[in-house]
CSV table of C-alpha atoms in Angstrom, one decimal:
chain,number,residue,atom,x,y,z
A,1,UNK,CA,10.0,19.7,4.1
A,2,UNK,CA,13.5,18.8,5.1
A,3,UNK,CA,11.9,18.2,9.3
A,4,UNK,CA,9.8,15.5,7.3
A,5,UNK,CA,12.2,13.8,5.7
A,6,UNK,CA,14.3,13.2,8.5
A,7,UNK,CA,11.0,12.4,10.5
A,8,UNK,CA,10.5,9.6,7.8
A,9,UNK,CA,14.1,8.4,8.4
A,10,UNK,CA,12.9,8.3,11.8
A,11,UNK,CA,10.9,4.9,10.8
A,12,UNK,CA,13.4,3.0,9.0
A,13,UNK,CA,14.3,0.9,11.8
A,14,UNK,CA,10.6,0.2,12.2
A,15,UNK,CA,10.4,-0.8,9.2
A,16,UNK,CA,12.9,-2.8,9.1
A,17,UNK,CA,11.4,-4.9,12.0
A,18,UNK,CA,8.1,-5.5,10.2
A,19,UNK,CA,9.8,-6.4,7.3
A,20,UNK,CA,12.0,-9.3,9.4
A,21,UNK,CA,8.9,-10.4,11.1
A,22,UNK,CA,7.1,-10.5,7.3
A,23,UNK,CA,10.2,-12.7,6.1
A,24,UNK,CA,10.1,-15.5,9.1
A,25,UNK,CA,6.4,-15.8,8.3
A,26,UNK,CA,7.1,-16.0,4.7
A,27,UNK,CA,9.7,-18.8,5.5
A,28,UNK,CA,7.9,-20.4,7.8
A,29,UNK,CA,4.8,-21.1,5.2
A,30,UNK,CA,7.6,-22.2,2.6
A,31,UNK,CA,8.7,-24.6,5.3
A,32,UNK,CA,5.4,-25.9,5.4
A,33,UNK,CA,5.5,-25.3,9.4
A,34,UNK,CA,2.4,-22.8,8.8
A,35,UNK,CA,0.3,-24.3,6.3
A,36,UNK,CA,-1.7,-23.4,3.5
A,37,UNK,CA,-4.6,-25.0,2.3
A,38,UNK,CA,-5.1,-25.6,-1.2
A,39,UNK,CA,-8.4,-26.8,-3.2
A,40,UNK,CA,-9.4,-29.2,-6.7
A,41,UNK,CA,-10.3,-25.6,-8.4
A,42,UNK,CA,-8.5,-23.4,-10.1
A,43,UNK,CA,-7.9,-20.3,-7.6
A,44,UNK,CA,-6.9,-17.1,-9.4
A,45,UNK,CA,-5.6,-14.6,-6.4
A,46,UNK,CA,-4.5,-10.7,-7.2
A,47,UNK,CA,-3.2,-9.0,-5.1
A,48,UNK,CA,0.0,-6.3,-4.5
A,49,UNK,CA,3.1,-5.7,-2.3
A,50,UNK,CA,1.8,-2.3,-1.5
A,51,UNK,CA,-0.8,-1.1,0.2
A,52,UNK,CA,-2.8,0.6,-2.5
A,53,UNK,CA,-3.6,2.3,-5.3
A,54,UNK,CA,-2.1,0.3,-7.6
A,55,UNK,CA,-5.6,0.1,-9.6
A,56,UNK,CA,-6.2,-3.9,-8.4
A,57,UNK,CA,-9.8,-3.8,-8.8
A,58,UNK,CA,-10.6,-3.2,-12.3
A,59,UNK,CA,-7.5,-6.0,-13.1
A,60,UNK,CA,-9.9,-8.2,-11.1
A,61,UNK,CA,-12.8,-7.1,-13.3
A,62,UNK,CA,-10.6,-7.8,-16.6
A,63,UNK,CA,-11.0,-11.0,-15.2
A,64,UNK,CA,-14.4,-11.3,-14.7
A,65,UNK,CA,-15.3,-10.1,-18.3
A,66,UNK,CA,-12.9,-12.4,-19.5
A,67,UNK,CA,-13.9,-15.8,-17.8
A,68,UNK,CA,-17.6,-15.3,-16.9
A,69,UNK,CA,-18.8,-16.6,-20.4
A,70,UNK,CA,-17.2,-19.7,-20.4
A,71,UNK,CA,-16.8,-20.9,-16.6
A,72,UNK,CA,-18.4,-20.3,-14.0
A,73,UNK,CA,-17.2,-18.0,-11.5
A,74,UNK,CA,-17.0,-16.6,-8.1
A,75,UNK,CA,-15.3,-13.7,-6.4
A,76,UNK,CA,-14.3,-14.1,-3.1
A,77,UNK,CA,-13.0,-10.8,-1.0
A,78,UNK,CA,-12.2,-9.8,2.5
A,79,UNK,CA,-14.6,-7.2,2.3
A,80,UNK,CA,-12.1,-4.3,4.1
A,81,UNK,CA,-14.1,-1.6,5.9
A,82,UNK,CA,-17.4,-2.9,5.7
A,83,UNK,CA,-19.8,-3.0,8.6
A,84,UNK,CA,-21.0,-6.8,9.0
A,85,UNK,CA,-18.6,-9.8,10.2
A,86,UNK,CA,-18.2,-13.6,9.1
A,87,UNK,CA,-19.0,-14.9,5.6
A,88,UNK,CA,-21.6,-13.0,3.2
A,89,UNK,CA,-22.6,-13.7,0.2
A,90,UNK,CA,-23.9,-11.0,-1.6
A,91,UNK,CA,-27.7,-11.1,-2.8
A,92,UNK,CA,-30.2,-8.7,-3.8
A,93,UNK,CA,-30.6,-7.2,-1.0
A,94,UNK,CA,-26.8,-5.8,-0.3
A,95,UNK,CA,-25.3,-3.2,0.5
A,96,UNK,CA,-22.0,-1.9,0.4
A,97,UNK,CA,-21.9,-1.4,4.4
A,98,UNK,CA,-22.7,-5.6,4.0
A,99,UNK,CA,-19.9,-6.1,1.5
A,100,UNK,CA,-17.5,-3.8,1.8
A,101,UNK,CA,-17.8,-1.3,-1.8
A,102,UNK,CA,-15.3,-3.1,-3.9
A,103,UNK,CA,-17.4,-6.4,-3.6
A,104,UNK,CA,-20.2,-4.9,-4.0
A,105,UNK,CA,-19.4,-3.0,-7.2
A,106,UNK,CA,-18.5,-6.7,-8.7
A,107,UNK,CA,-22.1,-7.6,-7.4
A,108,UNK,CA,-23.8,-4.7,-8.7
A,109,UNK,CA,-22.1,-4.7,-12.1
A,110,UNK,CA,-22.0,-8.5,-12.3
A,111,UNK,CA,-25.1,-10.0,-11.0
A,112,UNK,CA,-24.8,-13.1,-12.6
A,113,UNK,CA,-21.9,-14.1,-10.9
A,114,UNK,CA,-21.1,-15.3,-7.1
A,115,UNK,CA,-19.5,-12.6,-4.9
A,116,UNK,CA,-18.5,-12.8,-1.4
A,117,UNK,CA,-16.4,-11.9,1.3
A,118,UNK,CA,-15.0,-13.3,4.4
A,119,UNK,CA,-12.6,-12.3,6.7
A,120,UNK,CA,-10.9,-16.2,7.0
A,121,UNK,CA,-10.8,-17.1,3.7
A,122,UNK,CA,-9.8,-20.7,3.8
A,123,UNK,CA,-13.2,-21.1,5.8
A,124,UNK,CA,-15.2,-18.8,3.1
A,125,UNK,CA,-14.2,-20.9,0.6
A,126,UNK,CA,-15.9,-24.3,2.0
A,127,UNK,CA,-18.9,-22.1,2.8
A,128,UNK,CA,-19.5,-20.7,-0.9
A,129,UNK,CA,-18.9,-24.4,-2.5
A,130,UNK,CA,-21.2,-25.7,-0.4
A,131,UNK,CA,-23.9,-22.8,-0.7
A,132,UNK,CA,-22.3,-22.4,-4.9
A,133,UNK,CA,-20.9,-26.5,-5.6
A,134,UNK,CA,-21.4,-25.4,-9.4
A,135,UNK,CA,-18.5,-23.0,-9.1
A,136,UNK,CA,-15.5,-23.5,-11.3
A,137,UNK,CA,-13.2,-20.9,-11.0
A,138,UNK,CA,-12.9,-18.6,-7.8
A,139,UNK,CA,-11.0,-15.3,-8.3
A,140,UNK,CA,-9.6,-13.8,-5.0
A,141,UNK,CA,-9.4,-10.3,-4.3
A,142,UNK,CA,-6.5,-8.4,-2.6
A,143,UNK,CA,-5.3,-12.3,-1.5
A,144,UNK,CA,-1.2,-11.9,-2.0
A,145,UNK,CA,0.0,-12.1,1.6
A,146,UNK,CA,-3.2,-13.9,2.8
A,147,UNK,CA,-1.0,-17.1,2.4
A,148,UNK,CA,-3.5,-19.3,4.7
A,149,UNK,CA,-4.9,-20.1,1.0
A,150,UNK,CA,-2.5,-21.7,-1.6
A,151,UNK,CA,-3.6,-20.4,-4.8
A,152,UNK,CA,-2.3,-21.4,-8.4
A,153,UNK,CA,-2.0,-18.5,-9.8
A,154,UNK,CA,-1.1,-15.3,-8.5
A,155,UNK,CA,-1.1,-12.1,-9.9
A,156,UNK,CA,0.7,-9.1,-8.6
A,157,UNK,CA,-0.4,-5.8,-9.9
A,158,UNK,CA,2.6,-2.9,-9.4
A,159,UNK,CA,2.1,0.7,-10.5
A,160,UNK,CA,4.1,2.3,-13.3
A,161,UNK,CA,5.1,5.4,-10.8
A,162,UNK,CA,6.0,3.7,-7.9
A,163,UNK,CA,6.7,-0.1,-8.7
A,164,UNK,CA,7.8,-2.4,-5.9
A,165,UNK,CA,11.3,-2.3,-6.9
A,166,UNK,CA,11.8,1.4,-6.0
A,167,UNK,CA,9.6,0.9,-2.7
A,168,UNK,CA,10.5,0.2,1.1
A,169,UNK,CA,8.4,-1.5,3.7
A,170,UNK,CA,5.9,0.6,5.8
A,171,UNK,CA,6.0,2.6,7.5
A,172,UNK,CA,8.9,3.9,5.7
A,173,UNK,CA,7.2,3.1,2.4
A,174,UNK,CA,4.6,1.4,1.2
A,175,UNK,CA,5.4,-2.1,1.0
A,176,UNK,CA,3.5,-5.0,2.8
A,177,UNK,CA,6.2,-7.3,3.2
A,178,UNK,CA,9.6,-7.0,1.5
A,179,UNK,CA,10.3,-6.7,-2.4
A,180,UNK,CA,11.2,-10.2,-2.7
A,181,UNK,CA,7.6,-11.6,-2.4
A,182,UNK,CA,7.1,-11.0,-5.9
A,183,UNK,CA,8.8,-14.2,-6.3
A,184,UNK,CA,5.3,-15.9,-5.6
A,185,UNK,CA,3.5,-14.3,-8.2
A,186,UNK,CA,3.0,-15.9,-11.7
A,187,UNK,CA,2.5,-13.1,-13.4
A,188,UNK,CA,2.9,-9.6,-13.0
A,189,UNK,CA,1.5,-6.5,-14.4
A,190,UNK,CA,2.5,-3.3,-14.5
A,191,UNK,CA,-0.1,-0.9,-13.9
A,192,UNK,CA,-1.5,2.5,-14.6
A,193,UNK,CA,1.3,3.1,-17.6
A,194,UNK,CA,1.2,5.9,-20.1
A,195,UNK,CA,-1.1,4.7,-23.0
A,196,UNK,CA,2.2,5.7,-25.3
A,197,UNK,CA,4.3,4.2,-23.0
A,198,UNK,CA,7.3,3.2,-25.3
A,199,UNK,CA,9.0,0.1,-26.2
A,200,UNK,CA,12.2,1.6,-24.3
A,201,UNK,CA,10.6,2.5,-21.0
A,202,UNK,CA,9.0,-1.5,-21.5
A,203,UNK,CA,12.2,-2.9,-21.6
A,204,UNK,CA,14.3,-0.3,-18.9
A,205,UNK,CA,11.3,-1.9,-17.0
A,206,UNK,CA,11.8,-5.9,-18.0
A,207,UNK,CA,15.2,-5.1,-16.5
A,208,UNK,CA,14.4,-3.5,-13.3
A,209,UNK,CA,11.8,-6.2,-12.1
A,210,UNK,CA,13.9,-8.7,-13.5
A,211,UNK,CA,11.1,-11.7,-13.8
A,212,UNK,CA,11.7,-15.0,-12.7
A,213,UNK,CA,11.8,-17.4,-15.5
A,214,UNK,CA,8.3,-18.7,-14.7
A,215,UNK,CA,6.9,-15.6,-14.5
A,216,UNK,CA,5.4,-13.2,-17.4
A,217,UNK,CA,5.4,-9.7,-17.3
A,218,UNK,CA,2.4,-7.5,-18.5
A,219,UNK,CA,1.6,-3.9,-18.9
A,220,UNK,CA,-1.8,-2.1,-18.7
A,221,UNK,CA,-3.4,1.3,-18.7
A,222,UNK,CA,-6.6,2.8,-17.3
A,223,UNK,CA,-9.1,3.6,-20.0
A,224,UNK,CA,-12.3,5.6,-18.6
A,225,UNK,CA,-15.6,5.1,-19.8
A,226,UNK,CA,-18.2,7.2,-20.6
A,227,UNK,CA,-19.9,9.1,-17.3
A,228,UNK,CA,-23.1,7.8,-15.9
A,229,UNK,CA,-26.5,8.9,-13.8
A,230,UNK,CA,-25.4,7.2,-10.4
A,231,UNK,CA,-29.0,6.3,-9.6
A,232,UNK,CA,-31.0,6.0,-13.5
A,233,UNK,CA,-27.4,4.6,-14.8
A,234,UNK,CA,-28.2,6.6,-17.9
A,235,UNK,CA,-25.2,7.9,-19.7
A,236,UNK,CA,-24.6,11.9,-19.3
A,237,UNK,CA,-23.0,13.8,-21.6
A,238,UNK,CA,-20.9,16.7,-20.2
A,239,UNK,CA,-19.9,19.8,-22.2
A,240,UNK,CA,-16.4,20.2,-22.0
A,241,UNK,CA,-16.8,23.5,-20.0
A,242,UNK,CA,-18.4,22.6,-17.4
A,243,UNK,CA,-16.7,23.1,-13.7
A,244,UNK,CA,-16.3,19.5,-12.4
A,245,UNK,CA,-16.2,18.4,-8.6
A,246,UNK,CA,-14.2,15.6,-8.2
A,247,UNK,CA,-15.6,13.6,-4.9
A,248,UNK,CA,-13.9,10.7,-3.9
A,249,UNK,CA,-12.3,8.4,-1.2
A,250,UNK,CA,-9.6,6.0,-3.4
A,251,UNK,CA,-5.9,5.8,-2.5
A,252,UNK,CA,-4.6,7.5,-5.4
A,253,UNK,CA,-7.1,9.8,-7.2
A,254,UNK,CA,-3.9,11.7,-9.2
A,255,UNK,CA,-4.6,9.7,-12.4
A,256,UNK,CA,-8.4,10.7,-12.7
A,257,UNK,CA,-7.5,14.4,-12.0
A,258,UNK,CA,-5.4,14.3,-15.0
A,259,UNK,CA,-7.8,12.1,-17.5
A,260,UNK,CA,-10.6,14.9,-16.1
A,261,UNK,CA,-8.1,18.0,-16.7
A,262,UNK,CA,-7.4,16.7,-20.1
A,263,UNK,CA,-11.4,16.5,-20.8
A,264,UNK,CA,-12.7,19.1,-18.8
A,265,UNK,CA,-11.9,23.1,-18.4
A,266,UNK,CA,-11.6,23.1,-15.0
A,267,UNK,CA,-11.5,20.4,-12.2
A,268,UNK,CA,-11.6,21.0,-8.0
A,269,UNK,CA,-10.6,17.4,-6.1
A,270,UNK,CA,-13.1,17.0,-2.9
A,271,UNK,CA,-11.0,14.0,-1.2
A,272,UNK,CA,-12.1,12.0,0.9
A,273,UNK,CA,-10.2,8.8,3.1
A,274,UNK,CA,-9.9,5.7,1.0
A,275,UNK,CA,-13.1,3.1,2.1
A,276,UNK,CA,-15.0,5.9,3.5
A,277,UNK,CA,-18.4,5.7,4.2
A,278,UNK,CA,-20.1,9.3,3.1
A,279,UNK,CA,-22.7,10.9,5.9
A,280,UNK,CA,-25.1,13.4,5.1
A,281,UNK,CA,-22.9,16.0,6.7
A,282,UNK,CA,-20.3,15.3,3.9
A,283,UNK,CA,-23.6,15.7,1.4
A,284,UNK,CA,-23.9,18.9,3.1
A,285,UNK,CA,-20.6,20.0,2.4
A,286,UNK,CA,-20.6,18.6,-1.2
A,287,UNK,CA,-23.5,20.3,-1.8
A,288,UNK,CA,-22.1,23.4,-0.5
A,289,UNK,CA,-18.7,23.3,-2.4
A,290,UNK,CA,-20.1,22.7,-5.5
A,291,UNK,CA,-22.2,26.1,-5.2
A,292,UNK,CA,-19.2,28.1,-4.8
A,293,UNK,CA,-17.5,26.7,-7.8
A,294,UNK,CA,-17.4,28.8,-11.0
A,295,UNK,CA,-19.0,28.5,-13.7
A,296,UNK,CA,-22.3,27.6,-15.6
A,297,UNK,CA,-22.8,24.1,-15.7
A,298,UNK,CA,-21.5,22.5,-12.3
A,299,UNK,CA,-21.6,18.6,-11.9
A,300,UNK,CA,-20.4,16.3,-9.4
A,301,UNK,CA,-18.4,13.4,-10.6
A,302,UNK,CA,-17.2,10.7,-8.2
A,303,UNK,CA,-16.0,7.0,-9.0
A,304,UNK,CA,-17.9,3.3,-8.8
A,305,UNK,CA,-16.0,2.4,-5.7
A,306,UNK,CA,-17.8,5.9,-4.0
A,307,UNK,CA,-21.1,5.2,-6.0
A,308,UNK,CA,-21.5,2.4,-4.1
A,309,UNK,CA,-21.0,4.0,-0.9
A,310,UNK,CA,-23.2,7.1,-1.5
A,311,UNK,CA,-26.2,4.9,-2.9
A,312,UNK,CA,-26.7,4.0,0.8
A,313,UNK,CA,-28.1,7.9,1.4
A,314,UNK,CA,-30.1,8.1,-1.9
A,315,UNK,CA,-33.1,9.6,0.3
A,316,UNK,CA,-30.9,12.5,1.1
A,317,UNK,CA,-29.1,12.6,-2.3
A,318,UNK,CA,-32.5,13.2,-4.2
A,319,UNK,CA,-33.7,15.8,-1.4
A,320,UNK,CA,-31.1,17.9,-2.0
A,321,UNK,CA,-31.3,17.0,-5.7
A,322,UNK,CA,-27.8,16.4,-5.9
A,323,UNK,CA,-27.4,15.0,-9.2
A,324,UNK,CA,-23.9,13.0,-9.7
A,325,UNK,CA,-22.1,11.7,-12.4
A,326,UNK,CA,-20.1,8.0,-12.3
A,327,UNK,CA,-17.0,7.4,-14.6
A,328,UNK,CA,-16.1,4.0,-14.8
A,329,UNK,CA,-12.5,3.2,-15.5
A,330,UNK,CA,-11.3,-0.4,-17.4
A,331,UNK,CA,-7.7,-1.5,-18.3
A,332,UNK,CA,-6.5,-2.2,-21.6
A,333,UNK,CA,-3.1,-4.5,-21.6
A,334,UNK,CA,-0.4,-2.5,-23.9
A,335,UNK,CA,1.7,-3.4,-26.6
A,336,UNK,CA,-0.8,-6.3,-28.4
A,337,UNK,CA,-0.5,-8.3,-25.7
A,338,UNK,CA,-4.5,-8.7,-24.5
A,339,UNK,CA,-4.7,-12.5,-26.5
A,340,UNK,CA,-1.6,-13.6,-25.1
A,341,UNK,CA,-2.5,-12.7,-21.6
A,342,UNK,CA,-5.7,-14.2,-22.4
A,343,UNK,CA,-4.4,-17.7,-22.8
A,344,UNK,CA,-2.1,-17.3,-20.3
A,345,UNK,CA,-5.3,-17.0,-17.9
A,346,UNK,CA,-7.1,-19.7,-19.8
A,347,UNK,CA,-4.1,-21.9,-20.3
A,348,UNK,CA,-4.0,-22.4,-16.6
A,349,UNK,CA,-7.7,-22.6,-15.9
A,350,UNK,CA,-7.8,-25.4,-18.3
A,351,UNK,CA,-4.5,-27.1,-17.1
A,352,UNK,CA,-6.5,-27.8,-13.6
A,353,UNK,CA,-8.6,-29.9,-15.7
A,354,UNK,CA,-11.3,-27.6,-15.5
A,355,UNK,CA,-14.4,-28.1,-18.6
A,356,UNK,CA,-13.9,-24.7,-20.9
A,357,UNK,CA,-17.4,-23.8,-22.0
A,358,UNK,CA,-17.2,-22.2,-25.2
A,359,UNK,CA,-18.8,-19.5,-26.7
């Protein structure tokens, strides 16, 4: 352990390199000698300083929920690890190889909206008005350092365990650029807290992150939803002691072990790399493990972001009648502070001038 650390030391000056060439960039678009485009729509980007795991995606589907009623709304992503190039927009036809899985989980569980992805996002965005011009509000995905777009409001999502605050630039930590980019957000949640989290630990936090005086500061926890068929979508209902198999490939699976543990009477973690695309060797293997596990009822439980990527070998999935389970996972913002975040959102949307459908 103590060869590691002093291996990790090791990269500090490498860090400290990518951090300086992070900061001349960073000045250099403040400048205004790199540019950044901006557009007559309200632009909703959230993003983090690290480089996962802080629970982004289902912030980005708080969103959706929120504003899909009353404007219309697109989703615009780079579409990391997927298997196609160039701008997509998502259709009925898509896959998560097309999309990437965290687009196509917004397209599967929000058809009526626009999602797509594109590598260059200031060209994307031309390409979806013209192919969407009744768009009114375009939310981007994992967009904070992607400062080629000038969005108008930003929202940086820090975990609870690890916030940005406490965290170096890779590769000595996990930070994308240094700690003072949170300047550019205007908001900025906290997320993956304790759903007791205390009024103390809230304000120990206020103090450490220290917001600017135009930014507000949130909270949230994951909530997770009732278990589903990953093909019928049906709910399943799962005694409590049954022997769960945890399969997935997300940055940070340590807060689903524990929700599971808490539910379940025993719970074995199959990980897999984050983004990774399943093969039918790794069905094999799944297939095999959960065999070997104890107990009478035995079910495989993985998350939306893997549903996605194992509905593309459903053939093999039903011929080794491999039946898996899907738990969806929301946030709830803490302390009573859902309405005022609310109108935060849709204080700003409606400042751009933007017609507020009601409902």
């Amino acid at each position: 352990m103590k060869v590691l650390r002093y291996l990790k030391f090791l990269l500090y000056p490498f860090s400290l390199l990518y951090g300086l060439v992070m900061w001349i960039r960073n000045r250099l678009y403040d400048a205004g000698t790199l540019t950044a485009v901006s557009f007559d729509l309200p632009i909703i980007a959230v993003g983090n300083l690290s480089v996962g795991g802080t629970g982004k995606t289902p912030h980005v589907e708080y969103l959706i929920r929120l504003l899909k009623e009353h404007f219309t709304i697109a989703t615009l992503s780079r579409g990391y690890n997927r298997r196609s190039r160039g701008y997509q927009l998502a259709n009925e036809n898509s896959t998560a190889a097309q999309l990437g899985d965290e687009p196509m989980q917004f397209h599967q569980k929000f058809p009526d909206i626009s999602v797509c992805v594109g590598e260059e996002r200031m060209l994307a965005i031309p390409q979806l008005l013209g192919e969407k011009p009744e768009t009114q509000v375009i939310l981007l995905d994992d967009a904070f350092q992607h400062r080629s777009i000038k969005p108008g409001f930003n929202v940086l999502v820090t975990e609870y365990n690890r916030p940005f605050t406490r965290d170096h630039v890779v590769p000595f930590g996990r930070l994308r650029e240094g700690r003072k980019g949170y300047e550019r957000a205007s908001c900025i949640i906290v997320s993956k807290c304790p759903p007791d989290m205390s009024e103390t630990e809230k304000q120990a936090l206020q103090q450490e992150i220290n917001p600017l005086p135009h930014q507000r500061l949130f909270f949230t926890s994951l909530q997770y939803g009732q278990p589903y068929d990953l093909f019928t979508q049906a709910p399943m209902l799962i005694s409590p002691d049954a022997t769960l198999l945890l399969v997935c490939g997300i940055a940070r699976p340590a807060p689903l072990v524990q929700h599971l543990k808490e539910g379940f009477k025993e719970v074995f973690l199959l990980p897999f790399p984050d983004h990774y695309y399943y093969s039918n060797n790794d069905l094999e293997k799944i297939n095999k493990e959960l065999k070997d596990l104890p107990g009478a009822e035995k079910v495989v439980i993985t998350t939306e972001k893997d549903a996605v990527r194992l509905h593309l070998l459903q053939e093999r999935l039903q011929e080794l009648n491999l039946r898996i389970a899907v738990i969806p996972v929301e946030i709830s913002l803490l302390f009573g502070e859902g309405n005022s975040f609310n109108n935060y959102i849709f204080d700003y949307i409606v400042g751009t001038g933007t017609s507020y459908i009601r409902t």
